[in-house]
Short mmCIF file of C-alpha atoms and ligand atoms in Angstrom, two decimals:
data_model
loop_
_atom_site.label_atom_id
_atom_site.label_comp_id
_atom_site.label_asym_id
_atom_site.label_seq_id
_atom_site.Cartn_x
_atom_site.Cartn_y
_atom_site.Cartn_z
CA MET A 1 103.60 72.71 79.24
CA ASN A 2 101.72 72.31 82.99
CA LYS A 3 103.04 69.13 84.17
CA ALA A 4 101.93 69.62 87.98
CA LYS A 5 100.01 67.12 89.91
CA THR A 6 97.96 67.76 93.06
CA ILE A 7 96.84 65.61 95.69
CA ARG A 8 94.31 67.61 98.00
CA ILE A 9 93.46 65.90 101.65
CA LEU A 10 91.29 66.35 104.05
CA GLY A 11 92.34 65.53 107.37
CA ILE A 12 89.58 65.26 110.51
CA GLU A 13 91.08 65.02 114.21
CA THR A 14 88.97 64.66 117.38
CA SER A 15 90.98 62.31 119.03
CA CYS A 16 91.27 64.27 122.76
CA ASP A 17 90.32 68.05 123.47
CA GLU A 18 90.77 69.59 119.86
CA THR A 19 88.91 69.50 117.19
CA SER A 20 90.69 70.15 114.10
CA VAL A 21 90.16 69.92 109.81
CA ALA A 22 92.56 70.65 107.49
CA ILE A 23 92.71 70.24 103.86
CA LEU A 24 96.27 69.97 102.77
CA ASN A 25 97.93 70.20 99.22
CA VAL A 26 100.63 67.98 97.51
CA THR A 27 102.03 69.89 94.39
CA PHE A 28 104.88 67.66 92.49
CA ASP A 29 106.15 67.46 88.72
CA THR A 30 104.95 64.59 87.12
CA ARG A 31 107.65 65.13 84.04
CA ASN A 32 109.56 63.07 85.58
CA VAL A 33 107.33 59.93 85.20
CA THR A 34 109.92 58.00 82.80
CA SER A 35 113.32 58.44 84.50
CA ARG A 36 114.13 55.54 86.65
CA ARG A 37 113.49 57.08 90.04
CA SER A 38 110.27 55.73 91.75
CA ASP A 39 107.33 57.28 92.49
CA VAL A 40 107.85 57.64 95.65
CA GLU A 41 110.97 59.14 95.26
CA ARG A 42 109.74 61.76 92.45
CA ILE A 43 106.44 62.71 94.87
CA THR A 44 108.39 63.14 98.10
CA ASN A 45 111.35 65.84 96.39
CA HIS A 46 111.53 68.39 98.76
CA THR A 47 110.86 70.97 95.59
CA SER A 48 106.89 69.23 95.33
CA ARG A 49 105.11 72.46 97.12
CA VAL A 50 103.03 71.54 100.56
CA THR A 51 100.55 74.12 101.02
CA LEU A 52 97.49 74.36 103.83
CA SER A 53 94.17 76.34 102.10
CA LYS A 54 92.55 75.31 105.10
CA HIS A 55 93.60 74.97 109.00
CA LEU A 56 90.89 75.46 111.56
CA ILE A 57 91.50 74.11 115.59
CA ALA A 58 88.58 74.63 118.11
CA THR A 59 90.34 73.92 121.41
CA GLN A 60 88.09 72.48 124.61
CA ILE A 61 91.08 73.19 126.81
CA PRO A 62 88.93 76.16 129.00
CA THR A 63 85.99 73.95 129.06
CA HIS A 64 88.42 70.88 130.27
CA ALA A 65 90.27 73.04 132.82
CA ARG A 66 87.26 73.54 135.35
CA TYR A 67 87.34 69.99 135.82
CA GLY A 68 90.83 69.70 136.03
CA GLY A 69 91.59 67.42 133.29
CA VAL A 70 90.04 66.17 130.12
CA VAL A 71 86.44 64.73 130.96
CA PRO A 72 85.33 61.90 127.86
CA GLU A 73 82.08 62.77 127.83
CA VAL A 74 82.20 66.04 127.76
CA ALA A 75 84.80 66.01 125.12
CA ALA A 76 82.71 63.97 122.37
CA ARG A 77 79.73 65.91 122.91
CA MET A 78 81.61 69.09 121.55
CA HIS A 79 83.71 67.29 118.97
CA VAL A 80 80.06 66.77 117.42
CA ALA A 81 79.31 70.67 117.50
CA GLU A 82 82.67 71.26 116.55
CA THR A 83 83.58 68.94 113.56
CA VAL A 84 80.33 69.80 111.58
CA SER A 85 81.32 73.82 112.47
CA LEU A 86 84.73 73.11 110.80
CA LEU A 87 83.78 71.07 108.18
CA ASP A 88 81.60 73.63 107.15
CA LYS A 89 83.88 76.56 107.29
CA THR A 90 86.75 74.30 106.11
CA LEU A 91 84.04 72.90 102.83
CA GLY A 92 82.36 76.12 102.22
CA TRP A 93 79.15 74.71 102.62
CA SER A 94 77.28 77.64 103.70
CA SER A 95 79.13 80.29 101.46
CA THR A 96 77.61 78.31 98.09
CA PRO A 97 74.49 76.73 99.71
CA LYS A 98 72.83 75.89 96.24
CA ALA A 99 75.66 73.69 95.27
CA PRO A 100 77.48 73.06 98.53
CA PHE A 101 79.97 70.21 97.15
CA ASN A 102 81.23 72.03 93.99
CA LYS A 103 84.04 74.12 93.68
CA GLY A 104 86.09 74.18 96.40
CA GLY A 105 84.14 71.42 98.25
CA ILE A 106 84.74 68.11 98.49
CA GLU A 107 83.49 67.26 95.05
CA GLY A 108 85.73 70.30 93.86
CA GLY A 109 88.95 68.01 94.37
CA ILE A 110 89.16 66.24 97.46
CA ASN A 111 91.55 63.15 96.98
CA LEU A 112 91.01 61.54 100.13
CA ILE A 113 89.98 62.03 103.63
CA ALA A 114 92.29 61.31 106.43
CA VAL A 115 90.55 60.76 109.82
CA THR A 116 92.53 60.07 113.61
CA GLN A 117 91.28 56.40 114.17
CA GLY A 118 93.62 56.07 117.50
CA PRO A 119 94.97 56.21 119.89
CA GLY A 120 92.76 58.50 121.64
CA LEU A 121 89.40 58.70 123.52
CA ALA A 122 87.02 55.63 121.97
CA THR A 123 83.67 58.17 122.15
CA ALA A 124 86.18 61.20 120.66
CA LEU A 125 87.70 59.43 118.13
CA ARG A 126 84.10 57.97 117.10
CA VAL A 127 82.67 61.65 116.07
CA GLY A 128 85.55 62.30 113.92
CA LEU A 129 85.84 58.86 112.03
CA ASP A 130 81.80 58.92 111.52
CA ALA A 131 81.68 62.00 109.68
CA ALA A 132 84.75 60.69 107.59
CA LYS A 133 82.50 57.93 106.88
CA THR A 134 79.95 59.98 105.85
CA LEU A 135 81.77 62.24 103.96
CA SER A 136 83.08 59.11 102.17
CA TRP A 137 80.05 57.17 101.38
CA VAL A 138 78.28 60.34 100.11
CA TYR A 139 81.13 61.47 97.66
CA GLY A 140 83.20 58.55 97.08
CA LYS A 141 86.33 59.18 98.63
CA PRO A 142 88.66 56.99 100.04
CA VAL A 143 89.14 56.90 104.02
CA HIS A 144 92.48 56.25 105.68
CA GLY A 145 92.43 55.59 109.31
CA ILE A 146 95.64 57.52 110.75
CA ASN A 147 97.62 56.40 113.81
CA HIS A 148 97.48 59.84 115.63
CA LEU A 149 101.43 58.94 116.27
CA GLU A 150 102.34 59.40 112.71
CA GLY A 151 99.91 62.44 112.83
CA HIS A 152 102.76 64.12 115.05
CA MET A 153 105.63 62.57 113.20
CA ALA A 154 104.58 63.86 110.20
CA SER A 155 103.88 67.65 112.11
CA ALA A 156 107.90 67.61 111.29
CA TRP A 157 107.59 66.81 107.85
CA LEU A 158 105.17 70.10 106.90
CA VAL A 159 108.44 72.46 107.52
CA PRO A 160 110.01 72.69 104.45
CA ALA A 161 113.44 73.05 105.72
CA ASN A 162 112.59 69.58 107.70
CA ARG A 163 111.89 67.87 104.16
CA LYS A 164 115.03 68.97 102.47
CA ASN A 165 116.65 66.47 105.65
CA TRP A 166 113.81 63.99 105.74
CA LYS A 167 116.38 60.91 105.15
CA PHE A 168 116.00 57.95 106.59
CA PRO A 169 116.41 56.65 109.16
CA ILE A 170 115.24 59.80 110.96
CA LEU A 171 115.07 59.41 115.34
CA PHE A 172 111.95 60.06 116.87
CA LEU A 173 111.23 61.60 120.25
CA LEU A 174 107.41 61.55 120.36
CA VAL A 175 106.46 63.44 123.80
CA SER A 176 103.11 63.96 124.07
CA GLY A 177 100.63 64.30 126.55
CA GLY A 178 99.93 60.10 126.47
CA HIS A 179 102.72 58.71 125.14
CA SER A 180 106.41 58.84 125.45
CA GLU A 181 108.49 57.03 122.81
CA LEU A 182 111.32 57.46 121.05
CA VAL A 183 110.54 55.17 117.13
CA LEU A 184 113.03 55.09 114.53
CA MET A 185 111.66 55.64 110.98
CA THR A 186 113.40 53.46 108.60
CA ASP A 187 110.94 54.70 105.75
CA PHE A 188 107.36 56.53 105.33
CA GLY A 189 105.21 53.65 107.47
CA LYS A 190 108.22 51.65 108.55
CA TYR A 191 108.16 52.37 112.06
CA LYS A 192 110.30 50.97 114.91
CA VAL A 193 109.66 51.45 118.76
CA LEU A 194 113.05 51.73 120.47
CA GLY A 195 111.72 52.61 123.92
CA ARG A 196 108.49 53.85 125.44
CA THR A 197 107.50 54.93 129.17
CA ARG A 198 106.71 52.30 131.67
CA ASP A 199 104.36 54.93 133.61
CA ASP A 200 103.55 58.43 133.31
CA ALA A 201 104.11 60.29 130.09
CA ALA A 202 106.18 63.40 129.91
CA GLY A 203 103.22 65.61 129.17
CA GLU A 204 101.35 63.66 131.77
CA ALA A 205 104.45 64.60 134.59
CA PHE A 206 104.32 68.30 133.41
CA ASP A 207 100.60 68.29 134.26
CA LYS A 208 100.20 66.16 136.76
CA THR A 209 103.20 67.73 138.92
CA ALA A 210 101.50 71.33 138.10
CA LYS A 211 98.39 70.32 139.02
CA MET A 212 100.18 69.83 142.71
CA LEU A 213 101.46 73.53 142.36
CA GLY A 214 97.65 74.58 141.81
CA LEU A 215 98.36 75.18 137.98
CA GLU A 216 95.03 75.07 135.77
CA TYR A 217 94.76 72.18 133.55
CA PRO A 218 97.05 71.78 131.23
CA GLY A 219 99.38 72.59 133.48
CA GLY A 220 102.57 71.66 130.96
CA PRO A 221 103.31 75.09 129.62
CA LYS A 222 102.28 77.23 132.65
CA LEU A 223 104.86 75.28 134.55
CA SER A 224 107.41 75.46 131.32
CA LYS A 225 106.68 79.22 131.42
CA LEU A 226 107.44 79.60 135.31
CA ALA A 227 110.24 77.32 135.40
CA GLU A 228 112.02 80.21 132.83
CA LYS A 229 112.62 82.66 135.86
CA GLY A 230 113.44 79.37 138.19
CA ASN A 231 116.92 77.68 140.07
CA PRO A 232 116.91 73.96 138.38
CA LYS A 233 119.27 72.99 140.77
CA ALA A 234 116.82 74.33 143.50
CA PHE A 235 115.50 70.98 144.53
CA ASP A 236 117.17 67.56 143.83
CA LEU A 237 114.86 65.59 141.74
CA PRO A 238 115.05 62.49 140.63
CA ARG A 239 116.07 61.33 136.94
CA PRO A 240 114.40 57.87 136.66
CA MET A 241 115.84 55.28 134.72
CA ILE A 242 118.01 57.82 133.27
CA HIS A 243 121.09 55.01 133.83
CA ASP A 244 119.41 52.45 132.64
CA PRO A 245 120.63 51.10 129.48
CA SER A 246 117.35 50.28 127.94
CA LEU A 247 115.62 53.44 125.85
CA ASP A 248 112.42 53.28 127.88
CA PHE A 249 111.53 55.85 130.59
CA SER A 250 109.49 56.01 133.81
CA PHE A 251 107.97 59.44 135.54
CA SER A 252 105.98 57.87 138.26
CA GLY A 253 108.85 58.13 140.76
CA LEU A 254 109.27 62.76 139.57
CA LYS A 255 105.38 62.71 140.13
CA THR A 256 105.69 60.89 143.76
CA ALA A 257 109.04 62.90 144.78
CA VAL A 258 107.09 66.15 143.97
CA ARG A 259 104.05 65.11 145.86
CA GLN A 260 105.90 64.17 148.99
CA LEU A 261 107.81 68.01 148.78
CA VAL A 262 104.02 69.57 148.28
CA GLU A 263 101.57 67.83 150.14
CA GLY A 264 100.70 67.47 153.30
CA ARG A 265 102.22 70.80 154.06
CA PRO A 266 99.80 73.92 155.22
CA GLY A 267 100.55 76.93 152.80
CA ARG A 268 102.11 74.17 150.32
CA LEU A 269 103.63 76.49 147.70
CA GLY A 270 104.74 79.15 150.47
CA ARG A 271 106.61 75.81 152.44
CA ILE A 272 108.35 74.54 149.11
CA GLY A 273 109.95 78.08 148.45
CA ARG A 274 109.24 79.86 145.25
CA VAL A 275 107.24 78.07 143.13
CA GLU A 276 109.53 78.72 140.03
CA ASP A 277 112.04 77.20 141.51
CA MET A 278 109.92 74.00 142.04
CA CYS A 279 108.96 74.10 137.99
CA ALA A 280 112.60 74.73 136.66
CA SER A 281 113.48 71.50 138.93
CA ILE A 282 111.09 69.82 137.61
CA GLN A 283 111.45 70.42 134.48
CA ALA A 284 115.00 70.15 134.37
CA ALA A 285 114.47 66.49 135.62
CA ILE A 286 112.46 65.37 132.66
CA VAL A 287 114.06 67.62 130.15
CA GLU A 288 117.50 65.93 131.18
CA THR A 289 115.65 62.24 131.27
CA LEU A 290 114.33 62.49 128.02
CA VAL A 291 117.91 64.00 126.19
CA SER A 292 119.72 61.66 127.43
CA LYS A 293 117.78 59.11 126.33
CA THR A 294 117.30 60.36 122.82
CA ILE A 295 121.17 60.83 122.79
CA ARG A 296 121.86 57.09 124.28
CA ALA A 297 119.33 56.12 120.96
CA ALA A 298 121.02 58.24 118.28
CA LEU A 299 124.77 56.84 119.15
CA LYS A 300 123.13 53.16 119.37
CA VAL A 301 120.99 53.65 115.63
CA LYS A 302 123.26 56.03 113.59
CA PRO A 303 119.86 58.45 112.49
CA LYS A 304 120.52 60.60 109.73
CA ALA A 305 118.13 63.01 111.79
CA VAL A 306 116.76 63.58 114.57
CA ALA A 307 113.28 64.81 115.62
CA VAL A 308 111.53 65.87 118.51
CA VAL A 309 107.34 65.95 117.90
CA GLY A 310 104.33 65.71 120.66
CA GLY A 311 102.72 68.37 122.60
CA VAL A 312 106.12 68.78 124.58
CA SER A 313 108.29 69.65 121.59
CA ALA A 314 106.92 72.91 122.72
CA ASN A 315 108.84 73.01 125.47
CA PRO A 316 111.67 75.57 124.00
CA LYS A 317 113.93 74.23 127.00
CA LEU A 318 113.60 70.82 125.60
CA LYS A 319 114.93 71.40 122.08
CA ALA A 320 117.68 74.03 122.76
CA ASP A 321 118.97 71.27 125.31
CA LEU A 322 118.32 68.54 122.82
CA LYS A 323 119.93 70.81 119.90
CA ALA A 324 122.72 71.13 122.34
CA ALA A 325 123.43 67.67 123.05
CA LEU A 326 123.47 66.91 119.27
CA LYS A 327 125.67 69.17 118.70
CA LYS A 328 128.54 67.89 121.57
CA ASN A 329 127.70 64.16 120.63
CA CYS A 330 126.56 63.54 117.21
CA PRO A 331 127.74 66.98 115.67
CA GLY A 332 126.16 66.94 111.92
CA ILE A 333 122.77 65.37 113.35
CA LYS A 334 120.20 67.74 112.66
CA LEU A 335 117.09 68.84 115.08
CA LEU A 336 114.16 68.43 113.54
CA ALA A 337 110.63 69.69 114.76
CA PRO A 338 107.28 71.35 113.98
CA ALA A 339 106.34 74.73 113.22
CA LYS A 340 104.63 76.58 116.30
CA GLY A 341 101.38 75.82 116.38
CA LEU A 342 101.75 72.17 115.04
CA TYR A 343 103.45 71.17 118.03
CA THR A 344 100.14 70.21 119.97
CA ASP A 345 96.90 68.30 118.16
CA ASN A 346 96.03 69.67 114.99
CA GLY A 347 94.41 67.98 111.47
CA ALA A 348 97.40 69.74 109.53
CA MET A 349 99.44 66.45 110.92
CA ILE A 350 96.45 64.15 110.06
CA ALA A 351 96.33 65.33 106.42
CA ALA A 352 99.82 65.09 105.97
CA ALA A 353 100.03 61.31 107.70
CA GLY A 354 97.41 60.70 104.87
CA TYR A 355 99.86 61.63 102.25
CA TRP A 356 102.11 59.83 104.04
CA GLN A 357 99.70 56.42 103.40
CA ILE A 358 100.34 57.48 99.65
CA LEU A 359 104.05 57.26 99.67
CA SER A 360 104.09 53.87 101.75
CA LYS A 361 101.44 52.46 99.23
CA ARG A 362 99.24 51.47 101.76
CA LYS A 363 95.44 50.67 101.24
CA PRO A 364 92.13 53.01 102.25
CA SER A 365 90.28 51.85 105.09
CA SER A 366 86.86 49.93 104.53
CA ILE A 367 84.44 52.00 106.03
CA LYS A 368 82.74 49.13 106.93
CA ASN A 369 84.95 48.17 109.43
CA ILE A 370 86.68 51.41 110.46
CA ASP A 371 86.13 51.66 113.81
CA ALA A 372 88.17 54.25 117.02
CA GLN A 373 91.10 51.64 118.49
CA PRO A 374 91.98 53.66 121.62
CA ASP A 375 94.84 51.69 122.35
CA LEU A 376 96.37 51.79 118.86
CA ASP A 377 100.22 51.87 118.80
CA LEU A 378 102.73 52.17 115.47
O1 KG4 B 401 99.98 65.87 121.51
P1 KG4 B 401 99.23 66.77 122.23
O2 KG4 B 401 98.40 68.03 121.73
O3 KG4 B 401 97.91 65.85 122.88
C1 KG4 B 401 98.43 64.45 123.16
O4 KG4 B 401 98.57 63.33 122.13
O5 KG4 B 401 98.60 63.84 124.35
O6 KG4 B 401 99.98 66.78 123.95
C2 KG4 B 401 99.35 67.74 125.15
C3 KG4 B 401 100.32 67.82 126.03
C4 KG4 B 401 100.09 68.22 127.42
O7 KG4 B 401 100.43 67.00 128.19
C5 KG4 B 401 100.80 69.83 127.43
O8 KG4 B 401 100.92 70.00 129.06
C6 KG4 B 401 102.09 69.33 127.05
O9 KG4 B 401 101.63 68.56 125.91
N1 KG4 B 401 102.49 70.81 126.34
C7 KG4 B 401 103.60 71.10 127.05
C8 KG4 B 401 104.11 72.35 126.75
N2 KG4 B 401 103.62 72.61 125.84
C9 KG4 B 401 102.40 71.77 125.54
N3 KG4 B 401 104.50 70.58 128.31
C10 KG4 B 401 106.11 71.25 128.53
N4 KG4 B 401 106.23 72.15 127.80
C11 KG4 B 401 105.24 72.94 127.16
N5 KG4 B 401 105.93 74.12 126.67
ZN1 ZN B 402 98.71 64.16 120.15
#
């Protein structure tokens, strides 16, 4: 007899410059209901099948690149158009015009709606929240407001091999355009921030220095590509706070050092040597700082695994150096990372974090009170 149960979660992400909608299906075996194992243990067993039946991402990057960075008002307007369009494509409204919410649609089995509540741009967040609240109100489905940072953490959980190694505590290096944090996850929904940036985030350090070198927004990926052909020792750039016993980061000194080398010189790049060398030196400074603090934290808290998540986890050197440093200093501790394509903002990770709300037994949000929380922390 089939004892499988599936939970279907609609994930909506509109916190910054990507609109994304996903449907995540988690299927688990209900046969052991009477066993002594807890519900959470049973439904997080790695034999649970976690699949994405839909996942669409609409990026606004080409538009914001024209302005050199994200323009909040433009972002919000684009989210309005894209959210409706992606929900339509995901839920199949236009393909079944007469019965738009039947089979495959929201009434066909979505169990809950997960939507990013913060941190992020207030006006952008409100677009996703309003869509989620409307769907919840019309179809009677519960809504969970999701912390975008928890979403990034859940992006690593979406990888089947990572779920096999999902044993607490897990140390997260969470590095995105807006955040750089070291977080200890002791259970689903239980987080302790061990260290964070005191000024710029790692992604911001990549983007701002890349801008000084004339690279288009967001410069992080472009800088990291150019760095592959450069000499990381060409410029002696600061690694701020690397010897500080705290687990905090600081990247503004690096930004200033690069500015002093680059600005005020005619012919900018020509005067500082090969741009590839500068990119490699900047990348080395950021990566070395992140790796050193992560190892310091791992030695202190002795996690069962280390995970690197957020847009900057797309950086190949960061992952390679972190893996090598773990092997040397903390043998046996695995490095978990998201799958390609899920490093930066996406709806799948928000849906996955929606499932984590069930695992941590959190109550749904009230659609009357749920609002954007631009500065939400873990
Ligand atoms: O997580 P994310 O999509 O957005 C935030 O939540 O902030 O991260 C975007 C950040 C940007 O700063 C971008 O430059 C950076 O991730 N990023 C990279 C790479 N790919 C994306 N930074 C360094 N190397 C990369 N390959
Ligand atoms: Zn993000």
